[in-house]
Each structure stands twice: as structure tokens, then as C-alpha cells.
Coordinates of C-alpha atoms in Angstrom, one line a residue:
M1 CA 15.5 13.0 4.1
T2 CA 16.2 9.8 6.1
L3 CA 19.8 8.7 5.9
L4 CA 20.5 5.1 5.2
Y5 CA 21.9 4.3 8.6
E6 CA 18.8 5.9 10.2
R7 CA 16.6 3.4 8.4
I8 CA 18.5 0.6 10.2
C9 CA 18.2 2.4 13.5
A10 CA 14.5 2.9 13.1
H11 CA 14.1 -0.9 12.3
V12 CA 16.0 -2.0 15.4
L13 CA 14.1 0.5 17.6
E14 CA 10.8 -0.9 16.3
Q15 CA 12.0 -4.4 17.0
L16 CA 12.7 -3.4 20.6
R17 CA 9.3 -1.8 21.0
R18 CA 7.5 -4.9 19.7
G19 CA 9.6 -7.2 21.9
A20 CA 11.1 -9.0 18.9
L21 CA 14.5 -8.0 20.4
R22 CA 14.8 -8.3 24.2
P23 CA 17.6 -7.4 26.7
G24 CA 20.6 -9.7 26.1
D25 CA 19.5 -10.7 22.6
R26 CA 22.0 -10.7 19.8
V27 CA 21.5 -8.0 17.2
P28 CA 22.3 -8.8 13.6
S29 CA 25.9 -8.2 12.6
E30 CA 27.2 -5.4 10.3
M31 CA 27.3 -7.9 7.5
E32 CA 23.8 -9.2 8.1
L33 CA 22.3 -5.7 8.3
A34 CA 24.2 -4.6 5.2
A35 CA 22.7 -7.5 3.2
Q36 CA 19.3 -7.0 4.7
F37 CA 19.1 -3.3 3.8
G38 CA 21.3 -3.3 0.7
V39 CA 23.8 -0.9 2.1
S40 CA 27.6 -0.9 2.7
R41 CA 29.1 -2.3 5.8
I42 CA 30.3 1.3 6.7
T43 CA 26.6 2.3 6.8
S44 CA 25.6 -0.7 9.0
K45 CA 28.6 -0.1 11.2
R46 CA 27.5 3.5 11.7
A47 CA 24.0 2.4 12.6
L48 CA 25.2 0.0 15.3
E49 CA 27.5 2.7 16.6
V50 CA 24.5 5.2 16.9
L51 CA 22.5 2.5 18.6
R52 CA 25.3 2.0 21.1
E53 CA 25.7 5.7 21.7
A54 CA 21.9 5.9 22.4
G55 CA 22.4 3.3 25.1
L56 CA 20.3 0.6 23.3
V57 CA 23.0 -2.0 22.4
E58 CA 26.5 -2.9 23.5
R59 CA 29.2 -4.3 21.3
V60 CA 31.3 -7.2 22.7
R61 CA 34.6 -7.6 20.9
G62 CA 34.8 -11.0 19.2
K63 CA 31.2 -11.9 20.0
G64 CA 28.9 -9.4 18.4
T65 CA 26.3 -6.8 19.3
F66 CA 23.7 -7.3 22.0
V67 CA 20.7 -5.5 23.4
V68 CA 21.7 -3.9 26.8
R69 CA 20.4 -5.6 29.9
R70 CA 18.8 -2.4 31.1
L71 CA 17.0 -0.6 28.3
P72 CA 16.1 3.1 28.7
D73 CA 12.6 4.3 28.3
L74 CA 11.7 3.8 24.7
T75 CA 8.5 5.9 24.7
D76 CA 10.1 9.2 23.8
L77 CA 12.9 7.9 21.6
S78 CA 12.8 8.7 17.9
V79 CA 15.1 8.7 14.9
P80 CA 17.6 10.3 14.6
L81 CA 18.7 8.9 18.0
R82 CA 20.6 11.1 20.4
P83 CA 23.5 9.8 22.5
A84 CA 22.6 8.7 26.0
Q85 CA 25.7 10.6 27.1
R86 CA 28.3 12.8 25.6
R87 CA 30.5 10.7 23.3
E88 CA 34.2 10.8 23.6
A89 CA 36.1 12.7 20.9
R90 CA 37.0 10.7 17.8
S91 CA 40.4 9.2 17.7
V92 CA 42.4 8.9 14.5
A93 CA 45.7 7.1 13.8
L94 CA 48.2 8.3 11.1
I95 CA 50.5 5.5 9.9
V96 CA 53.4 6.8 7.8
P97 CA 56.8 5.4 6.6
D98 CA 58.6 8.5 7.8
M99 CA 58.5 12.3 7.6
S100 CA 61.0 14.9 6.5
E101 CA 61.1 18.5 5.2
A102 CA 61.5 17.1 1.7
Y103 CA 58.1 15.4 2.0
G104 CA 55.8 14.5 4.8
L105 CA 56.0 17.2 7.5
D106 CA 53.5 19.5 5.8
L107 CA 51.2 16.6 5.4
L108 CA 51.5 15.7 9.1
N109 CA 51.0 19.3 10.2
A110 CA 47.8 19.6 8.1
I111 CA 46.4 16.3 9.5
E112 CA 47.2 17.4 13.1
E113 CA 45.6 20.8 12.6
R114 CA 42.5 19.4 11.0
C115 CA 42.0 16.8 13.8
A116 CA 42.3 19.7 16.3
E117 CA 39.6 21.6 14.5
Y118 CA 37.3 18.6 14.9
G119 CA 38.3 17.9 18.4
A120 CA 39.7 14.5 17.3
H121 CA 42.7 12.8 19.0
L122 CA 45.6 11.9 16.7
V123 CA 48.0 9.0 17.2
V124 CA 51.1 8.9 14.9
R125 CA 52.9 5.7 14.1
R126 CA 56.0 5.5 11.9
T127 CA 56.8 2.3 10.0
H128 CA 60.2 3.2 8.7
G129 CA 59.2 1.8 5.3
R130 CA 58.9 -1.7 6.6
Q131 CA 55.7 -3.6 5.6
T132 CA 55.9 -5.8 8.7
D133 CA 55.9 -2.7 10.9
E134 CA 53.0 -1.3 8.9
E135 CA 51.0 -4.6 9.5
K136 CA 51.8 -4.5 13.2
A137 CA 50.7 -0.9 13.4
V138 CA 47.4 -1.6 11.7
D139 CA 46.7 -4.6 13.9
S140 CA 47.5 -2.8 17.1
L141 CA 45.6 0.4 16.4
V142 CA 42.3 -0.8 15.0
A143 CA 41.2 -1.7 18.5
A144 CA 42.2 1.7 19.9
V145 CA 41.0 4.2 17.3
D146 CA 38.0 5.0 15.3
G147 CA 39.7 5.2 11.9
L148 CA 43.1 5.1 10.1
I149 CA 44.9 7.4 7.7
V150 CA 47.7 5.4 6.0
F151 CA 50.6 6.5 3.9
P152 CA 51.4 3.0 2.4
V153 CA 54.9 1.7 2.3
H154 CA 56.7 0.9 -0.9
G155 CA 56.5 -2.8 -1.5
D156 CA 56.0 -5.7 -3.9
F157 CA 52.9 -6.9 -2.0
Y158 CA 49.9 -5.2 -0.4
N159 CA 49.6 -5.1 3.4
A160 CA 47.4 -8.1 4.3
S161 CA 46.3 -6.5 7.6
L162 CA 45.3 -3.3 5.9
L163 CA 43.4 -5.1 3.2
R164 CA 41.5 -7.1 5.9
Q165 CA 40.4 -3.9 7.6
V166 CA 39.3 -2.3 4.4
L167 CA 37.3 -5.4 3.4
D168 CA 35.8 -5.6 6.9
G169 CA 34.5 -2.0 6.5
F170 CA 36.9 -0.3 9.0
P171 CA 37.2 3.4 8.2
V172 CA 40.4 3.9 6.3
V173 CA 41.8 6.7 4.1
L174 CA 45.0 6.4 2.2
V175 CA 47.2 9.4 1.4
D176 CA 49.8 10.0 -1.4
R177 CA 49.1 6.5 -2.9
H178 CA 46.2 4.3 -3.8
L179 CA 45.8 0.5 -4.0
S180 CA 44.7 -0.6 -7.4
G181 CA 41.5 -2.7 -7.4
I182 CA 41.0 -2.2 -3.7
P183 CA 37.8 -0.4 -2.6
V184 CA 39.4 2.2 -0.3
S185 CA 39.3 6.0 -0.3
A186 CA 42.6 7.7 -1.2
V187 CA 43.7 11.3 -1.3
L188 CA 46.5 12.0 -3.7
T189 CA 48.0 14.0 -6.5
D190 CA 47.0 13.0 -10.0
N191 CA 50.5 11.6 -10.6
V192 CA 49.9 10.7 -14.2
A193 CA 48.8 14.2 -15.1
A194 CA 51.6 15.8 -13.0
A195 CA 54.4 13.7 -14.5
R196 CA 53.1 14.3 -18.0
A197 CA 53.0 18.0 -17.4
L198 CA 56.6 18.0 -16.0
T199 CA 57.9 15.9 -18.9
T200 CA 56.1 18.1 -21.4
R201 CA 57.8 21.1 -19.9
L202 CA 61.2 19.5 -20.4
L203 CA 60.3 18.6 -24.0
D204 CA 59.1 22.2 -24.6
H205 CA 62.5 23.4 -23.3
G206 CA 64.2 21.5 -26.1
H207 CA 65.2 18.3 -24.3
E208 CA 64.7 15.4 -26.8
H209 CA 66.3 12.7 -24.7
I210 CA 64.9 12.4 -21.1
A211 CA 65.5 9.7 -18.5
F212 CA 63.0 8.8 -15.7
V213 CA 64.8 7.7 -12.5
S214 CA 63.1 5.9 -9.6
P215 CA 63.1 2.9 -7.3
P216 CA 61.3 -0.2 -8.7
P217 CA 57.7 1.0 -9.4
V218 CA 55.9 -2.4 -8.8
N219 CA 52.9 -2.0 -6.4
T220 CA 53.8 1.6 -5.5
S221 CA 51.1 3.5 -7.3
S222 CA 52.7 6.9 -7.0
I223 CA 55.8 5.7 -9.0
E224 CA 53.7 3.6 -11.4
D225 CA 51.5 6.6 -12.2
R226 CA 54.5 8.9 -12.6
L227 CA 56.2 6.5 -14.9
E228 CA 52.9 6.2 -17.0
G229 CA 52.6 10.0 -17.2
F230 CA 56.3 10.3 -18.2
R231 CA 55.8 7.7 -21.0
T232 CA 52.5 9.3 -22.4
A233 CA 54.1 12.8 -22.6
F234 CA 56.3 11.9 -25.6
G235 CA 53.8 11.1 -28.3
E236 CA 55.7 11.4 -31.6
R237 CA 58.5 13.6 -30.3
G238 CA 61.5 12.9 -28.1
Q239 CA 63.0 9.7 -26.8
P240 CA 62.3 8.3 -23.3
Y241 CA 64.8 6.3 -21.2
E242 CA 64.2 4.6 -17.8
L243 CA 66.4 3.8 -14.8
T244 CA 64.0 2.2 -12.3
D245 CA 66.1 0.0 -10.1
L246 CA 67.5 2.4 -7.5
R247 CA 66.8 1.6 -3.9
S248 CA 68.9 3.7 -1.5
T249 CA 66.2 6.4 -1.1
L250 CA 63.6 4.0 0.1
P251 CA 62.7 4.3 3.8
G252 CA 64.9 2.0 5.8
S253 CA 67.2 1.3 2.9
T254 CA 69.6 4.2 3.1
T255 CA 73.0 2.7 3.9
T256 CA 76.5 3.6 2.8
E257 CA 76.6 0.5 0.6
S258 CA 73.2 1.2 -1.0
V259 CA 74.0 4.8 -1.8
R260 CA 77.4 3.8 -3.3
A261 CA 75.7 1.2 -5.4
D262 CA 73.1 3.6 -6.7
L263 CA 75.7 6.2 -7.5
D264 CA 77.6 3.6 -9.5
T265 CA 74.4 2.6 -11.3
I266 CA 73.7 6.3 -12.3
R267 CA 77.3 6.8 -13.5
A268 CA 77.1 3.7 -15.7
F269 CA 73.7 4.8 -17.1
R270 CA 75.2 8.3 -17.9
A271 CA 78.2 6.7 -19.6
N272 CA 76.0 4.5 -21.7
R273 CA 73.5 7.2 -22.5
P274 CA 75.5 10.4 -23.1
E275 CA 72.7 11.7 -25.4
V276 CA 70.4 12.2 -22.4
T277 CA 70.2 15.9 -21.4
A278 CA 67.5 15.8 -18.8
Y279 CA 66.7 13.5 -15.9
F280 CA 63.3 13.3 -14.3
A281 CA 63.7 11.9 -10.7
C282 CA 60.5 10.7 -9.0
E283 CA 61.4 12.4 -5.7
Y284 CA 63.8 15.1 -4.4
N285 CA 66.4 13.0 -2.6
L286 CA 66.9 10.9 -5.7
A287 CA 67.2 14.1 -7.7
R288 CA 70.1 15.2 -5.5
M289 CA 71.8 11.9 -6.0
V290 CA 71.5 12.2 -9.8
D291 CA 72.7 15.8 -9.7
R292 CA 75.7 14.7 -7.7
V293 CA 76.7 12.3 -10.4
L294 CA 76.0 14.7 -13.3
G295 CA 77.9 17.5 -11.7
G296 CA 75.5 20.2 -12.9
D297 CA 76.0 19.6 -16.7
R298 CA 72.5 18.1 -17.2
V299 CA 69.0 19.4 -16.2
V300 CA 67.4 17.6 -13.3
A301 CA 63.6 17.8 -12.5
C302 CA 61.6 16.0 -9.8
F303 CA 58.6 15.9 -7.5
D304 CA 58.8 18.1 -4.4
S305 CA 61.9 20.3 -4.3
P306 CA 62.3 22.2 -0.9
G307 CA 65.7 23.4 -2.1
D308 CA 67.5 25.9 0.1
S309 CA 65.1 25.3 3.0
I310 CA 66.9 22.1 3.7
G311 CA 70.3 23.1 2.4
G312 CA 70.0 21.7 -1.0
P313 CA 69.5 23.0 -4.6
P314 CA 66.1 23.7 -6.0
Y315 CA 65.0 22.0 -9.2
L316 CA 62.2 22.3 -11.8
H317 CA 59.5 20.3 -10.0
V318 CA 56.0 19.3 -9.3
R319 CA 54.8 20.9 -6.0
Q320 CA 52.2 18.7 -4.4
N321 CA 49.6 20.3 -2.1
Q322 CA 50.4 18.4 1.1
T323 CA 48.2 20.7 3.2
E324 CA 45.1 20.1 1.2
M325 CA 45.9 16.4 1.0
G326 CA 46.1 16.2 4.8
R327 CA 42.9 18.2 5.4
R328 CA 40.9 16.3 2.9
A329 CA 42.0 12.9 4.4
V330 CA 40.7 13.9 7.8
D331 CA 37.4 15.2 6.3
L332 CA 36.9 11.9 4.3
L333 CA 37.7 9.7 7.3
L334 CA 35.2 11.5 9.6
A335 CA 32.6 11.4 6.8
Q336 CA 33.0 7.6 6.8
L337 CA 32.5 7.6 10.5
R338 CA 29.2 9.5 10.0
G339 CA 28.1 6.7 7.6
E340 CA 28.5 8.8 4.5
Q341 CA 29.6 7.6 1.1
V342 CA 33.0 9.0 0.1
P343 CA 34.8 8.9 -3.3
S344 CA 37.4 6.2 -3.9
L345 CA 39.9 8.7 -5.4
S346 CA 40.2 12.3 -4.4
Y347 CA 42.8 14.4 -6.3
V348 CA 44.4 17.5 -4.9
P349 CA 45.8 20.2 -7.2
F350 CA 49.5 20.5 -8.1
E351 CA 51.8 23.2 -9.5
L352 CA 54.8 23.3 -11.8
I353 CA 57.6 25.3 -10.2
D354 CA 60.9 26.2 -11.9
A355 CA 64.3 26.2 -10.3
E356 CA 64.0 29.8 -9.2
R357 CA 60.7 29.0 -7.5
R358 CA 58.5 30.8 -9.9
Q359 CA 55.2 29.2 -10.9
V360 CA 55.4 28.1 -14.6

């Protein structure tokens, strides 16, 4: 079966043979080829890349794609085209807010190992949770790598640089979060289902009054989805509460003043809501803050609880499969580079783990 990008390659090769395209001529752009053949810009980009690898065209940054001045012998060329010379290994950039044993290191290890399996080079750039740094990282890396894996920062607005690359057809895969309404591939936990399962477990354990604790959820899909899952778990039983204005655990926001302010906010919430017997924190470091205020007399649950491995207590939690998330992100990115269609959302499995680390 002829692949979509191979149809474009065959068309350009025929144009060269007939003399409709001559050395130095401009070749139609990714957008023009996508419209002409009714395909995505990822597919047309792949076709132009294959033509470049075969030594038929050259791509001039900021100007377009042109037929090379010295064409090889076209007599024996056929689709699928073969590289004129061995192509360099793919290069991949991972852009992340930060990494820790609580969450992120296993993801990084999986991406690094998967890239090594494919012989791909990996560049890692940390943004420290700052959207301006994320935008700079995207702008600087798109000219140096073949594709991006991005763990988006928490923020009230989407990254304009990232959106521009997505809309231009640059290969991008998001991890941990997705961008609502944006046509970009994302690998993540089904946070709605996971949060609903964890909340249901607390309800089944007899907790009728449960509080969800998080930073502001706006435009952070993982928190938005976890809050939705929390809300939908109650149905006709139990009473939900929400404390969603804590900020000290956000990357780049952990200061003595912000921690003190959040602790005071949690204390005030507890004093005003003494009936709450269980707290669902959206992530582990926030769970530890809540537990510190509660003094162990309330149940705390969360996402991702490394517990004793980092010197902290374990909690009833959702364990995300960071290893599978990282591997699948690399697989999907390289599939895009091959011109293949990939799903917009790819969910990895999760587990519920109790405080003694037994699967429940």
C-alpha cells in the first residue's frame, strides 16, 4: 500500500523527470502540498524531508524548498525513495518544568532509554515552571531538533510559541497534560477516571465529607480533570469541598512566604470545616503540607506517593505509569516524523495503591 507521503514524493519525482521542475526551482511548500493532496502538514513535511534525504531538494530556512542544483541520475529512482547518504540520527528535545523523585525522574529515565533504543539524541531543557522560559526553550530548540516532547507548565494562558509550532505542523507530543481544543498529541493518565476511582475509594471507606486540595486549576488540564473526577464521584452520597488556591508547590513558587501562606490557608479551612475527615491532594508535595497541618488525625490521599523512598510518609494514592508514558511519547513522536497519523489523546494505565503500598 502506498503511503500518503509517498504519493507526494512520486508526484515531485515525475515533475522532475518531465522537466516541469528544474534545478533551482522552488518546490511547493508544506501548506501548498497539504492542500493539493488533501493531507496533513505533518504528511507533506515528511514528503519534503524524504525528498531532501534522497538528494533531490534542499530546504532553505526562511525561504522554502528548492530543487538541488545538481540532480542525481533519475533513471533508477523509484518510490519509496532511499536516502542519498546515511541520515543523521533523530534528535529529540524534552522540555519539562522540573524533575524530582516525587514525580518526573521516572518519566525522564523512560524517555532517555527509549531514545537510546532508537538511536535518537536527547536534549533536556528545564523551564522551572515559568512560561516565559518554556517559550524561549521552544523557540530555540525547533531549529536544532526534529521534534519536541513537552511537559507543559502550569499557567493561566497557553504557550504562544508552542501553539505556533503545533499549528505549523512541527512534531510535538505533550506528556502528563493536554491542551483543550488544540490538535496536538498527548500522552497522559486518564485523570478524570483516576480521581473518580480514588474519591470513590475514600467514600467506600466511610468518609462522607472529603476536600479536594490543589493549586488553581485554570488551564492546567491535569488539575482540571482531577477536580472533575473528584466531583463526579459523589453522585447522591457524600459532600465534596474544594480548596483550590494554594500556590507554594508550583514550580518556581516555593518560598518561605508562600509555604507559610498556604499552611495558614489550610489551617483556616480545617477550622471552618471540622466535619471533613479526608483530604484529596492533587499531588504528593501538597499532601505532605496538608498532613503537616492535620497532624495525622485525618486521612490524606493524593496522586503519586513515593513515601519512604524520599523520606516522607506514604499515602493512599494513584500511581501513574511514568515509564509507559515516557516510552509512548517517544514512539508517537517518531511516528509523526515518519509521516504517520497519531492519536490526539493516548491514556496510560494507573493503579490505586494504599498507604502500605498494596494494590487495592
